[in-house]
Amino acid sequence: MSKMKTAIYPGSFDPVTLGHLDIIRRASVMFDRLIVAVMHNQNKHPMFSVQERMDFLKRTTDDMPNVVIASFGGLLADYAWQQGACAIVKGLRAVSDFEYEFQMALANRKLNPELDTVFLMTSAEHMYLSSSVVKDIAVHGGNVTGFVPDGIIQDIVRRTRKED
Ligand code: COA
């Protein structure tokens, strides 16, 4: 019997965008279980708490039964080992992402030799997207429809209004 294949899609997801969701949807059909892991990161100053980011992800992936939403701190390679994952999934948007991602993939494989990184090319319409772009648009009163899942637009509007 073949072993269940688990992959991890890590990130800040502050907040989840349609670009992330596109990667989640495509990766979910490639693996038996996909853990979308929200990172606790002291270096970034998130707009949304880890709980809120997980909640947004849960709400927008509830039609994908093999997608699990979780959070992690520390090294990704250790977390992947704890979860029995064979792969990390990352989205590549442009050539500019490549050097950094290549370095991380090699470092992660050195830390956990059984762990490979699978890169999915982001769909053309999401090439320019990032969570920071979404937050910048929202903070300046712009419309984020078409950038993030419809179900979280109101949450973003509410948060950015508070910061006015
Ligand atoms: N669609 C839209 N946006 C995307 C995207 C996609 N497909 N893929 C990436 N992005 C965006 C992200 O939203 C993020 O935007 P932001 O900078 O505005 O927040 C940006 O591109 C960078 O994404 P990424 O490189 O995935 O960074 P991240 O901060 O979301 O996550 C980790 C980084 C969690 C993967 C990495 O820091 C990590 O593994 N940390 C754990 C510690 C560790 O193990 N360190 C050693 C690694 S070798």
GROMACS .gro file of C-alpha atoms and ligand atoms in nm:
model
  212
    1MET     CA    1   0.000   0.000   0.000
    2SER     CA    2   0.144   0.339  -0.091
    3LYS     CA    3   0.207   0.590   0.187
    4MET     CA    4  -0.015   0.896   0.209
    5LYS     CA    5   0.163   1.193   0.053
    6THR     CA    6   0.151   1.510   0.256
    7ALA     CA    7   0.279   1.847   0.135
    8ILE     CA    8   0.312   2.179   0.314
    9TYR     CA    9   0.235   2.517   0.162
   10PRO     CA   10   0.393   2.768   0.402
   11GLY     CA   11   0.357   3.143   0.410
   12SER     CA   12   0.249   3.451   0.599
   13PHE     CA   13  -0.092   3.470   0.424
   14ASP     CA   14  -0.150   3.822   0.562
   15PRO     CA   15  -0.407   3.799   0.409
   16VAL     CA   16  -0.465   3.507   0.169
   17THR     CA   17  -0.492   3.630  -0.192
   18LEU     CA   18  -0.642   3.476  -0.506
   19GLY     CA   19  -0.282   3.395  -0.606
   20HIS     CA   20  -0.236   3.182  -0.294
   21LEU     CA   21  -0.574   3.020  -0.348
   22ASP     CA   22  -0.480   2.927  -0.704
   23ILE     CA   23  -0.166   2.750  -0.574
   24ILE     CA   24  -0.366   2.577  -0.295
   25ARG     CA   25  -0.626   2.449  -0.540
   26ARG     CA   26  -0.370   2.314  -0.784
   27ALA     CA   27  -0.149   2.158  -0.514
   28SER     CA   28  -0.449   1.996  -0.341
   29VAL     CA   29  -0.504   1.768  -0.639
   30MET     CA   30  -0.138   1.664  -0.649
   31PHE     CA   31  -0.110   1.539  -0.289
   32ASP     CA   32  -0.327   1.331  -0.057
   33ARG     CA   33  -0.310   1.600   0.211
   34LEU     CA   34  -0.204   1.963   0.182
   35ILE     CA   35  -0.122   2.151   0.500
   36VAL     CA   36  -0.143   2.526   0.451
   37ALA     CA   37   0.082   2.649   0.731
   38VAL     CA   38   0.062   3.007   0.854
   39MET     CA   39   0.397   3.120   0.985
   40HIS     CA   40   0.446   3.308   1.313
   41ASN     CA   41   0.704   3.563   1.201
   42GLN     CA   42   0.851   3.825   1.433
   43ASN     CA   43   1.020   4.010   1.146
   44LYS     CA   44   0.701   4.101   0.962
   45HIS     CA   45   0.438   4.324   1.122
   46PRO     CA   46   0.116   4.152   1.027
   47MET     CA   47  -0.214   4.327   0.975
   48PHE     CA   48  -0.402   4.015   1.086
   49SER     CA   49  -0.330   3.779   1.376
   50VAL     CA   50  -0.234   3.418   1.307
   51GLN     CA   51  -0.585   3.316   1.419
   52GLU     CA   52  -0.749   3.560   1.177
   53ARG     CA   53  -0.527   3.450   0.890
   54MET     CA   54  -0.611   3.086   0.964
   55ASP     CA   55  -0.979   3.170   0.980
   56PHE     CA   56  -0.965   3.342   0.637
   57LEU     CA   57  -0.792   3.037   0.491
   58LYS     CA   58  -1.044   2.797   0.648
   59ARG     CA   59  -1.337   2.994   0.512
   60THR     CA   60  -1.193   3.007   0.160
   61THR     CA   61  -1.079   2.643   0.135
   62ASP     CA   62  -1.377   2.467   0.290
   63ASP     CA   63  -1.465   2.308  -0.046
   64MET     CA   64  -1.128   2.128  -0.049
   65PRO     CA   65  -1.155   1.836   0.195
   66ASN     CA   66  -0.787   1.736   0.188
   67VAL     CA   67  -0.665   2.086   0.276
   68VAL     CA   68  -0.576   2.139   0.642
   69ILE     CA   69  -0.506   2.484   0.786
   70ALA     CA   70  -0.240   2.503   1.057
   71SER     CA   71   0.023   2.737   1.199
   72PHE     CA   72   0.388   2.693   1.278
   73GLY     CA   73   0.692   2.865   1.426
   74GLY     CA   74   1.058   2.771   1.405
   75LEU     CA   75   1.216   2.594   1.114
   76LEU     CA   76   0.999   2.484   0.825
   77ALA     CA   77   1.218   2.175   0.774
   78ASP     CA   78   1.149   2.061   1.133
   79TYR     CA   79   0.777   2.126   1.101
   80ALA     CA   80   0.767   1.928   0.775
   81TRP     CA   81   0.942   1.637   0.946
   82GLN     CA   82   0.695   1.645   1.239
   83GLN     CA   83   0.405   1.636   0.995
   84GLY     CA   84   0.554   1.353   0.786
   85ALA     CA   85   0.553   1.575   0.476
   86CYS     CA   86   0.750   1.478   0.167
   87ALA     CA   87   0.728   1.815  -0.005
   88ILE     CA   88   0.703   2.190   0.038
   89VAL     CA   89   0.489   2.370  -0.218
   90LYS     CA   90   0.580   2.722  -0.326
   91GLY     CA   91   0.437   2.951  -0.591
   92LEU     CA   92   0.680   3.117  -0.831
   93ARG     CA   93   0.557   3.446  -0.969
   94ALA     CA   94   0.850   3.585  -1.160
   95VAL     CA   95   1.218   3.535  -1.223
   96SER     CA   96   1.282   3.770  -0.931
   97ASP     CA   97   1.135   3.508  -0.692
   98PHE     CA   98   1.371   3.242  -0.819
   99GLU     CA   99   1.704   3.314  -0.650
  100TYR     CA  100   1.555   3.347  -0.303
  101GLU     CA  101   1.333   3.042  -0.346
  102PHE     CA  102   1.622   2.836  -0.484
  103GLN     CA  103   1.831   2.922  -0.179
  104MET     CA  104   1.549   2.832   0.062
  105ALA     CA  105   1.476   2.506  -0.121
  106LEU     CA  106   1.840   2.397  -0.099
  107ALA     CA  107   1.869   2.500   0.266
  108ASN     CA  108   1.551   2.311   0.354
  109ARG     CA  109   1.672   2.000   0.175
  110LYS     CA  110   2.004   2.016   0.359
  111LEU     CA  111   1.819   2.044   0.689
  112ASN     CA  112   1.583   1.758   0.597
  113PRO     CA  113   1.721   1.549   0.308
  114GLU     CA  114   1.386   1.377   0.253
  115LEU     CA  115   1.215   1.708   0.186
  116ASP     CA  116   1.180   1.838  -0.168
  117THR     CA  117   1.033   2.169  -0.281
  118VAL     CA  118   0.776   2.169  -0.560
  119PHE     CA  119   0.734   2.498  -0.744
  120LEU     CA  120   0.407   2.580  -0.914
  121MET     CA  121   0.404   2.867  -1.159
  122THR     CA  122   0.151   3.125  -1.056
  123SER     CA  123  -0.121   3.186  -1.314
  124ALA     CA  124  -0.050   3.489  -1.533
  125GLU     CA  125  -0.332   3.695  -1.385
  126HIS     CA  126  -0.176   3.663  -1.037
  127MET     CA  127   0.183   3.743  -1.136
  128TYR     CA  128   0.180   4.087  -0.977
  129LEU     CA  129  -0.010   3.995  -0.661
  130SER     CA  130   0.124   3.994  -0.308
  131SER     CA  131  -0.034   4.038   0.033
  132SER     CA  132   0.147   4.374   0.069
  133VAL     CA  133  -0.004   4.503  -0.257
  134VAL     CA  134  -0.352   4.408  -0.131
  135LYS     CA  135  -0.298   4.583   0.203
  136ASP     CA  136  -0.160   4.894   0.034
  137ILE     CA  137  -0.464   4.919  -0.195
  138ALA     CA  138  -0.703   4.868   0.098
  139VAL     CA  139  -0.528   5.118   0.328
  140HIS     CA  140  -0.560   5.382   0.057
  141GLY     CA  141  -0.929   5.314   0.013
  142GLY     CA  142  -0.901   5.111  -0.308
  143ASN     CA  143  -1.119   4.818  -0.407
  144VAL     CA  144  -0.957   4.476  -0.347
  145THR     CA  145  -1.224   4.282  -0.539
  146GLY     CA  146  -1.046   4.045  -0.775
  147PHE     CA  147  -0.734   4.038  -0.557
  148VAL     CA  148  -0.861   3.838  -0.258
  149PRO     CA  149  -1.146   3.587  -0.212
  150ASP     CA  150  -1.483   3.764  -0.194
  151GLY     CA  151  -1.552   3.614   0.149
  152ILE     CA  152  -1.277   3.815   0.322
  153ILE     CA  153  -1.319   4.154   0.153
  154GLN     CA  154  -1.533   4.294   0.434
  155ASP     CA  155  -1.279   4.182   0.696
  156ILE     CA  156  -1.006   4.373   0.514
  157VAL     CA  157  -1.221   4.683   0.467
  158ARG     CA  158  -1.315   4.682   0.838
  159ARG     CA  159  -0.952   4.649   0.950
  160THR     CA  160  -0.817   4.919   0.721
  161ARG     CA  161  -1.095   5.163   0.817
  162LYS     CA  162  -1.001   5.121   1.184
  163GLU     CA  163  -0.647   5.228   1.097
  164ASP     CA  164  -0.759   5.550   0.926
  165COA     N1  165   0.018   3.464  -0.504
  165COA     C1  166   0.019   3.583  -0.442
  165COA     N2  167   0.113   3.621  -0.358
  165COA     C2  168   0.215   3.537  -0.335
  165COA     C3  169   0.223   3.412  -0.396
  165COA     C4  170   0.118   3.376  -0.484
  165COA     N3  171   0.116   3.260  -0.547
  165COA     N4  172   0.335   3.351  -0.355
  165COA     C5  173   0.396   3.435  -0.271
  165COA     N5  174   0.322   3.547  -0.259
  165COA     C6  175   0.355   3.667  -0.180
  165COA     C7  176   0.328   3.650  -0.034
  165COA     O1  177   0.198   3.689   0.000
  165COA     C8  178   0.430   3.742   0.026
  165COA     O2  179   0.379   3.872   0.020
  165COA     P1  180   0.421   3.981   0.127
  165COA     O3  181   0.570   3.990   0.125
  165COA     O4  182   0.352   4.098   0.074
  165COA     O5  183   0.366   3.933   0.258
  165COA     C9  184   0.546   3.738  -0.070
  165COA     O6  185   0.493   3.692  -0.191
  165COA    C10  186   0.658   3.649  -0.028
  165COA     O7  187   0.607   3.518  -0.015
  165COA     P2  188   0.693   3.404   0.052
  165COA     O8  189   0.831   3.405  -0.003
  165COA     O9  190   0.617   3.278   0.047
  165COA    O10  191   0.711   3.459   0.199
  165COA     P3  192   0.620   3.442   0.322
  165COA    O11  193   0.658   3.548   0.417
  165COA    O12  194   0.475   3.437   0.286
  165COA    O13  195   0.663   3.299   0.380
  165COA    C11  196   0.819   3.124   0.459
  165COA    C12  197   0.798   3.265   0.400
  165COA    C13  198   0.720   3.095   0.571
  165COA    C14  199   0.799   3.022   0.352
  165COA    C15  200   0.966   3.120   0.508
  165COA    O14  201   0.997   3.241   0.574
  165COA    C16  202   0.994   3.008   0.604
  165COA    O15  203   1.005   2.895   0.566
  165COA     N6  204   1.007   3.042   0.735
  165COA    C17  205   1.032   2.944   0.841
  165COA    C18  206   1.172   2.960   0.900
  165COA    C19  207   1.270   2.875   0.824
  165COA    O16  208   1.259   2.756   0.810
  165COA     N7  209   1.374   2.945   0.774
  165COA    C20  210   1.475   2.883   0.695
  165COA    C21  211   1.429   2.869   0.551
  165COA     S1  212   1.556   2.798   0.454
   0.00000   0.00000   0.00000
